[in-house]
Short mmCIF file of C-alpha atoms in Angstrom, two decimals:
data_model
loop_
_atom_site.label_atom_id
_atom_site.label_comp_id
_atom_site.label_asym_id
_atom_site.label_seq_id
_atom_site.Cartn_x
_atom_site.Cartn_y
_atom_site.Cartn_z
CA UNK A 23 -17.76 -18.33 -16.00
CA UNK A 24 -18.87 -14.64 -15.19
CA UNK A 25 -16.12 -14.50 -12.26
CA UNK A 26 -12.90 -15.87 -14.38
CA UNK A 27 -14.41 -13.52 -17.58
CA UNK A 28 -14.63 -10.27 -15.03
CA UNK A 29 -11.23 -11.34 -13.50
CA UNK A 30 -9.18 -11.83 -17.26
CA UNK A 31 -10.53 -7.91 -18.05
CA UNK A 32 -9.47 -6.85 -14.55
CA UNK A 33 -6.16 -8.17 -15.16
CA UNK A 34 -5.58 -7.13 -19.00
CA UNK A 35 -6.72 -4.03 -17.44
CA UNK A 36 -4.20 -4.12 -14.70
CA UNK A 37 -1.38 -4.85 -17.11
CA UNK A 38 -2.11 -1.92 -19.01
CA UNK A 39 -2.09 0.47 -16.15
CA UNK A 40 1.37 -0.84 -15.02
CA UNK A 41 2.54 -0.71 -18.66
CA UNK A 42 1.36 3.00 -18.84
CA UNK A 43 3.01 3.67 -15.61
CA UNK A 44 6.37 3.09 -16.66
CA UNK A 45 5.95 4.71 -19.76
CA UNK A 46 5.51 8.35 -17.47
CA UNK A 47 7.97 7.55 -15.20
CA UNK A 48 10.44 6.55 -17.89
CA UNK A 49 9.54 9.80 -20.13
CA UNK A 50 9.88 12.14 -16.60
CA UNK A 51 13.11 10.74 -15.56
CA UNK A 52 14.59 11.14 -18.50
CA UNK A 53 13.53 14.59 -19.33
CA UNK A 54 14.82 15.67 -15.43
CA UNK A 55 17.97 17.99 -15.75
CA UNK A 56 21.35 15.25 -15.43
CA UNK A 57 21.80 12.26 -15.69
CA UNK A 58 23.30 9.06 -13.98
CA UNK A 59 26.86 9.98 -15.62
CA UNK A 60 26.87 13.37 -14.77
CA UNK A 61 26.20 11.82 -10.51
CA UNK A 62 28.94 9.33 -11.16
CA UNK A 63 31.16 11.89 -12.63
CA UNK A 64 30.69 14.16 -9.25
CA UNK A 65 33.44 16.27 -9.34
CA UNK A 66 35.65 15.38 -12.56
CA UNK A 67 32.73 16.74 -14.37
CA UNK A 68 34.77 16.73 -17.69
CA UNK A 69 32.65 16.87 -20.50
CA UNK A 70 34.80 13.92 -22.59
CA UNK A 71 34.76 11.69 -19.54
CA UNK A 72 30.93 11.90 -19.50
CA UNK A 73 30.35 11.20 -22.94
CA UNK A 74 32.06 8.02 -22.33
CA UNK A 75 30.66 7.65 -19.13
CA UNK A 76 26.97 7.75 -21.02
CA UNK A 77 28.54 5.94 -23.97
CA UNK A 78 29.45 3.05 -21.62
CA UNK A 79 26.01 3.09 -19.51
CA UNK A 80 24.03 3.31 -22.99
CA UNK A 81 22.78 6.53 -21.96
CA UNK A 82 23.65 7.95 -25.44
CA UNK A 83 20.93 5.81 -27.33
CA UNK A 84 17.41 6.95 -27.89
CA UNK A 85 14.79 6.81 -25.57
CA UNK A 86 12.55 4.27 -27.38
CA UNK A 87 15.51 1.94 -27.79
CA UNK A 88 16.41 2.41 -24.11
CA UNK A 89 13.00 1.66 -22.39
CA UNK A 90 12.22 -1.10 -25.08
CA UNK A 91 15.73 -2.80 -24.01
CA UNK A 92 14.75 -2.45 -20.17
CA UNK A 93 11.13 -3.65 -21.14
CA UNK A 94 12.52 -6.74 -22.92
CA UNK A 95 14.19 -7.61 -19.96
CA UNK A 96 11.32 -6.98 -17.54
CA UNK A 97 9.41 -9.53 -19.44
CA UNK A 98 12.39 -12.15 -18.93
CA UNK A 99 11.79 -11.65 -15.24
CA UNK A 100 15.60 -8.95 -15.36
CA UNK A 101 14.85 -5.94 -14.10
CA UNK A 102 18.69 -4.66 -14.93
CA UNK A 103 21.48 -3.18 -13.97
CA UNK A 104 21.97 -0.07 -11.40
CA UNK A 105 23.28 2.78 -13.53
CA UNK A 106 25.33 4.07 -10.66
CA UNK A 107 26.42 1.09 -8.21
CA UNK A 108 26.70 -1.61 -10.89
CA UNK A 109 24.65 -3.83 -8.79
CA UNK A 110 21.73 -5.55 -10.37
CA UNK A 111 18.49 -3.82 -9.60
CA UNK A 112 16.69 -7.25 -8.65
CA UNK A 113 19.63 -7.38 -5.69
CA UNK A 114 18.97 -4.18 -4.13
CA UNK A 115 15.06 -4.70 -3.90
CA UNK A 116 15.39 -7.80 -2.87
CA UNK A 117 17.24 -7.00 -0.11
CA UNK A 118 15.43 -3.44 0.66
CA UNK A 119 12.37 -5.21 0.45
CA UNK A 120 11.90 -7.06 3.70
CA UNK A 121 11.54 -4.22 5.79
CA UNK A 122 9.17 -2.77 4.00
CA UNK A 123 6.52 -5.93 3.58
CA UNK A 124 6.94 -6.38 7.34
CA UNK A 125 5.68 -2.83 8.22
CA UNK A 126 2.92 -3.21 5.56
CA UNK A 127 1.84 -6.84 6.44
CA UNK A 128 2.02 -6.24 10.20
CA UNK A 129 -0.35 -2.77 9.29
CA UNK A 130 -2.68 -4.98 7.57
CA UNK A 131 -2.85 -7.60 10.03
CA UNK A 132 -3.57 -5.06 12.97
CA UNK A 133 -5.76 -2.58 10.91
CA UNK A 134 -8.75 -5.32 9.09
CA UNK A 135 -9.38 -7.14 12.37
CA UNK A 136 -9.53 -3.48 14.44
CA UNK A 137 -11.25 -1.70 11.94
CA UNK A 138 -14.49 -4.36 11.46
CA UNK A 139 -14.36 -4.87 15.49
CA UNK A 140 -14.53 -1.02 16.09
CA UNK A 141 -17.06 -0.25 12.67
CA UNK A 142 -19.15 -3.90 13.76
CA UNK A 143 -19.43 -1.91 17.27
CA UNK A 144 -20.34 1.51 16.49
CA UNK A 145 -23.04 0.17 13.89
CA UNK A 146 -24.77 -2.22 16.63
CA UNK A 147 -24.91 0.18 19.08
CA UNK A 148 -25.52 3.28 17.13
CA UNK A 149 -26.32 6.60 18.80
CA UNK A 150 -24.84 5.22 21.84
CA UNK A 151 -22.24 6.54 23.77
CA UNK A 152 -19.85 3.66 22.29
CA UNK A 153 -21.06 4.91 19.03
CA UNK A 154 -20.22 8.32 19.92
CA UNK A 155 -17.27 7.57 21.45
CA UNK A 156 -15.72 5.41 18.45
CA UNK A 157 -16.53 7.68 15.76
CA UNK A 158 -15.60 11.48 18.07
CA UNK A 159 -12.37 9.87 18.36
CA UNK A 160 -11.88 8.25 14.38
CA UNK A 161 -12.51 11.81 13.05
CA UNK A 162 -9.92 13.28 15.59
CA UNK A 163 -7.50 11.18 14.28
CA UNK A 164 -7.93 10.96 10.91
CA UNK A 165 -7.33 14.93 10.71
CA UNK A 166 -3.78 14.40 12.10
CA UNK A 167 -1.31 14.06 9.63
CA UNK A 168 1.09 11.43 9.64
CA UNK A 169 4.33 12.50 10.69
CA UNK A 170 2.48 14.89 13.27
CA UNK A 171 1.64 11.26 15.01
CA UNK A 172 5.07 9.56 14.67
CA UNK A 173 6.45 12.91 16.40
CA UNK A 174 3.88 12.64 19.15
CA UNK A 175 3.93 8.86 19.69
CA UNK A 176 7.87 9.32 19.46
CA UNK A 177 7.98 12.19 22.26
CA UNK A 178 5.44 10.17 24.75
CA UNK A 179 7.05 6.45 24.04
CA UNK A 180 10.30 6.61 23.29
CA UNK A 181 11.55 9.42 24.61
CA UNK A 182 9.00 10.23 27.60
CA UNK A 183 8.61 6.38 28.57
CA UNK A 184 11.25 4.72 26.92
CA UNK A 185 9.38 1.57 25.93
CA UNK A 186 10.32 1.62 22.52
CA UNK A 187 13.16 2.96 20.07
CA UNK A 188 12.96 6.39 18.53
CA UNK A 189 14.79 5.00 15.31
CA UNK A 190 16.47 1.98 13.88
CA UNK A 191 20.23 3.78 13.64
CA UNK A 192 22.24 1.42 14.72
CA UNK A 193 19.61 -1.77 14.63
CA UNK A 194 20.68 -5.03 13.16
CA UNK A 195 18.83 -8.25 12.02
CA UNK A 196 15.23 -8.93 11.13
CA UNK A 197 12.62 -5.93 11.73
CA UNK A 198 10.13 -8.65 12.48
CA UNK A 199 11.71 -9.90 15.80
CA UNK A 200 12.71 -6.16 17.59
CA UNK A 201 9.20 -5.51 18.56
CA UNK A 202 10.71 -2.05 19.86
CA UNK A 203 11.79 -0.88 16.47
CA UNK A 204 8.19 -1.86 14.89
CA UNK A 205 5.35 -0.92 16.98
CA UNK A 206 5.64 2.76 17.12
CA UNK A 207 5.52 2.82 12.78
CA UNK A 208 2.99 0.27 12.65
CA UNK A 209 0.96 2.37 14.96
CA UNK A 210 1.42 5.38 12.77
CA UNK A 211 0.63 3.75 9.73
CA UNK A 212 -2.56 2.10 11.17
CA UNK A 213 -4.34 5.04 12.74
CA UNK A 214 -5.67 6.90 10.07
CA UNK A 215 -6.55 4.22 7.66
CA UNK A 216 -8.29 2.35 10.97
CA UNK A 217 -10.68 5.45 11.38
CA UNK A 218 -11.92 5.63 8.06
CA UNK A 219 -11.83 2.18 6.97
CA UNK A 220 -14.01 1.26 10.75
CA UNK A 221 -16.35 4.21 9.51
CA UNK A 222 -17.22 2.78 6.28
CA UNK A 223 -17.72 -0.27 8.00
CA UNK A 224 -20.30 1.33 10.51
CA UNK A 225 -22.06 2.52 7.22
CA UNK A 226 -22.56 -0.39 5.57
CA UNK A 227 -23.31 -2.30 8.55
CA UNK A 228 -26.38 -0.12 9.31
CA UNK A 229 -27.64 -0.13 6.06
CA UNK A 230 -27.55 -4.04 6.03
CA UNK A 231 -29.02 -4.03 9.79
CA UNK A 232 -31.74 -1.98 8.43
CA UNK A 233 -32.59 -3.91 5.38
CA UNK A 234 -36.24 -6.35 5.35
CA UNK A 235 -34.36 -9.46 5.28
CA UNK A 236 -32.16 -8.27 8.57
CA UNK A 237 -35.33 -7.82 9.98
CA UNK A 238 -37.02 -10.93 9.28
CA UNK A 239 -34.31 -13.13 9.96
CA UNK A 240 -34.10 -11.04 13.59
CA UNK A 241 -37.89 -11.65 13.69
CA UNK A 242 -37.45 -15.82 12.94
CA UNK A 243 -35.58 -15.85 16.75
CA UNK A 244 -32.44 -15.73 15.36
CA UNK A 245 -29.85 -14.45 17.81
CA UNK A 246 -28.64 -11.15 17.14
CA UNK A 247 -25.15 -12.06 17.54
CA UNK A 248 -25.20 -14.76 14.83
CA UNK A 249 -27.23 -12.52 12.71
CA UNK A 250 -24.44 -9.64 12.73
CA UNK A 251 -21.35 -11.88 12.24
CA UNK A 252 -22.84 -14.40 10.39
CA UNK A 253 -25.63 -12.59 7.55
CA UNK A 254 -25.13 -8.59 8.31
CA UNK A 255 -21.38 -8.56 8.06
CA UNK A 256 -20.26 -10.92 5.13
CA UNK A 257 -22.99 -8.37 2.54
CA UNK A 258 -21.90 -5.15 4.23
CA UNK A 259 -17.63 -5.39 3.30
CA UNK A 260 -18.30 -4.90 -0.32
CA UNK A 261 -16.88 -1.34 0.16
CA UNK A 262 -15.00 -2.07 2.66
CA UNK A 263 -13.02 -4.90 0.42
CA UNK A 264 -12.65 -1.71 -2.60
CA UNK A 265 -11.29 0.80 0.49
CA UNK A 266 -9.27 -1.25 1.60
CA UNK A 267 -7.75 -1.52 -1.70
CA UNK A 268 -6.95 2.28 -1.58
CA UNK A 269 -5.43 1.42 1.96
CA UNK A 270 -3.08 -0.77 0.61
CA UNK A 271 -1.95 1.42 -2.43
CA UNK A 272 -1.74 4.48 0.75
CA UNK A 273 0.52 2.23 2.75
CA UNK A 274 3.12 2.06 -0.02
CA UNK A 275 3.52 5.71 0.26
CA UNK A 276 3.42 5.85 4.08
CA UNK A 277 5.76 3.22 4.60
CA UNK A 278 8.47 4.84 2.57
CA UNK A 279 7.50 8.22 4.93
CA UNK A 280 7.36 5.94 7.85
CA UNK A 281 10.57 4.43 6.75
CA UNK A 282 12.50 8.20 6.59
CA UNK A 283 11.04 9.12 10.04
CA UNK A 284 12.16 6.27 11.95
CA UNK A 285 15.10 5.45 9.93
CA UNK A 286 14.07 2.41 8.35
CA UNK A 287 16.02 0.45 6.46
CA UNK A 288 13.74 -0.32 2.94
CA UNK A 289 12.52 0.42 -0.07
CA UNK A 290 12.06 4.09 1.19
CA UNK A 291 15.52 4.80 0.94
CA UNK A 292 16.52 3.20 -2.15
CA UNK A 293 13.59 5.42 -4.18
CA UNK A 294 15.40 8.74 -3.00
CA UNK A 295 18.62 7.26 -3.73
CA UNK A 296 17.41 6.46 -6.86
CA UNK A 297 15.81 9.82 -7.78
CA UNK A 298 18.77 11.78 -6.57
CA UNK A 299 21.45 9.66 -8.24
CA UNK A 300 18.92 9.73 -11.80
CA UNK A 301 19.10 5.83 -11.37
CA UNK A 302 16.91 5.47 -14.05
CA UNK A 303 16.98 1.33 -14.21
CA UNK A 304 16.88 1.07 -10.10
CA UNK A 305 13.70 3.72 -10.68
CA UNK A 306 11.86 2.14 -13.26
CA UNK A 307 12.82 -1.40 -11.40
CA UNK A 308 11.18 0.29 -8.11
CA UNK A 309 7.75 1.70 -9.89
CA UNK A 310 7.49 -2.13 -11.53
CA UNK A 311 7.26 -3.42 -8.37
CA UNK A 312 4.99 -0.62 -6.69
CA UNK A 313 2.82 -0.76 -9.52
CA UNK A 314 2.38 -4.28 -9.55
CA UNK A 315 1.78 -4.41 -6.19
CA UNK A 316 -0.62 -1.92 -6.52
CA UNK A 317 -2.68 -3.53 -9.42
CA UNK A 318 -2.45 -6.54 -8.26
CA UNK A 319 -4.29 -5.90 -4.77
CA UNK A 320 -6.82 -3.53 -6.98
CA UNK A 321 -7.29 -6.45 -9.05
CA UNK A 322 -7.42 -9.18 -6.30
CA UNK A 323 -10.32 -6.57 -4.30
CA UNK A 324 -12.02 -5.74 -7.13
CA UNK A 325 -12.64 -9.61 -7.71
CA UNK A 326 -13.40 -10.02 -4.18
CA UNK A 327 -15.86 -7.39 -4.28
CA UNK A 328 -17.76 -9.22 -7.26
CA UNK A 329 -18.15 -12.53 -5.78
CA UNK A 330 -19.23 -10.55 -2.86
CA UNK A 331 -21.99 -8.72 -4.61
CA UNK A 332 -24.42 -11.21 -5.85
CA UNK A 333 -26.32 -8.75 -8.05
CA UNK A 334 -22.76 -7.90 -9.45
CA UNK A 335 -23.43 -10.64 -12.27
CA UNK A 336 -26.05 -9.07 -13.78
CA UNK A 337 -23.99 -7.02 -16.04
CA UNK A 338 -22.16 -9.51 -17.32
#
């Protein structure tokens, strides 16, 4: 009863934040200089044939009705209509959107496993050269921005080596099965968070190695091994769980700057498309979904973390 009480506030909470969310973005957007019917206009930038232009898009109503129309519709599961291509917004996501979850899920699935292997490591054998070793190199690489790594990795593997592509122009089919398209961006999006997500992990693992009941259970003859993996580890990703929420919400952002730099095909290039064009509807249709992705794997840690924590329930 504690758990589904903390997890209704977490997502009432979670609703609210995406609600407020596209209230900003709505209220920015619209107060940026032009509009979609000036874009579509282009060069017969008459000022009768944009009045109709806005007339016709409903660009000419207020603000409040506008968002509370779009709103309306977001709650019947429409997220409408592309102010500028006349395609409905739920269509272009849909279709931008595989690329994009492929380079995130494939991130996730190298970066958890490598991240508790290399923090699991450098906590067991701490001050040791592997300790030293892991966590010299983490902090090296976490001080390298992003696209300074996709330009080096680019340079030494595609270009230098030629194992794998520089970019995508040209590619067709699904990103998931050209390996040489994927592995150079999935590397750049997984180094950084690796070294500071395997970091925390060395932290907490240390502090649970060090704790009385670590100790006794070591002392009962229970094997080390069994005692890491088994007791130690499961109490020490509390913070790791709540990180890696942060990681998540990061790889949004570096996916779409992943996306540019190898010339991606994905949600990336819709959101400039749809800030230059002042696509308002494909904008607000593209913060719903980052936003709810966003919440939702706050939400989903957050939970995570509780049932983790079993002091957590005392404050409920």
């Amino acid at each position: 009863m504690i758990l589904t009480r903390y997890a209704g506030v977490r997502v009432t909470l979670g609703l609210a934040q995406v609600l407020g969310v596209l209230v900003v973005v709505f209220v920015v957007a619209s107060a940026l200089p032009g509009d979609a019917a000036v874009v579509i206009a282009a060069d017969d930038a008459d000022p009768e044939r944009i009045a109709q232009l806005r007339q016709s898009l409903g660009l000419d109503r207020p603000l409040p009705v506008q968002f509370a129309d779009w709103l309306t519709g977001l709650l019947r599961g429409d997220l409408g209509t592309s102010a500028v291509s006349g395609r409905p917004v739920t269509e272009m996501l849909a279709a931008a959107l595989a690329p994009t979850l492929t380079l995130a899920a494939l991130a996730l699935m190298v970066l958890i496993p490598l991240a508790v292997v290399l923090g699991v490591a450098a906590a067991v054998g701490r001050d040791s050269r592997v300790d030293r070793t892991i966590s010299g190199v983490a902090v090296a690489l976490y001080a390298a921005p992003e696209f300074a790594l996709a330009i080096i990795l680019v340079a030494v593997f595609a270009v230098g080596l030629g194992v794998f592509a520089p970019t995508a122009v040209g590619a067709s089919g699904p990103l998931l099965w050209q390996p040489e398209l994927w592995v150079l961006p999935v590397a750049v999006l997984v180094i950084r968070p690796v070294c500071s997500l395997s970091r925390l992990v060395r932290a907490s693992m240390i502090t649970t190695l060090d704790s009385e009941y670590t100790r006794h259970t070591l002392r009962l003859g229970v094997p080390l091994r069994r005692v890491v993996w088994r007791h130690a580890l499961p109490g020490s990703l509390t913070p790791a769980v709540q990180h890696l929420a942060r990681v998540a919400d990061w790889l949004l952002g570096g996916v779409v700057v992943v996306e540019a730099v190898f010339a991606l095909g994905g949600l990336g290039q819709v959101l400039v498309s749809a800030v230059s064009s002042r696509d308002v509807p494909l904008l607000l249709g593209l913060v719903a979904l980052f936003a709810l992705i966003t919440v939702a794997v706050n939400t989903v840690a957050d939970i995570v973390a509780f049932r983790l924590n079993p002091t957590a329930g005392e404050a409920w």
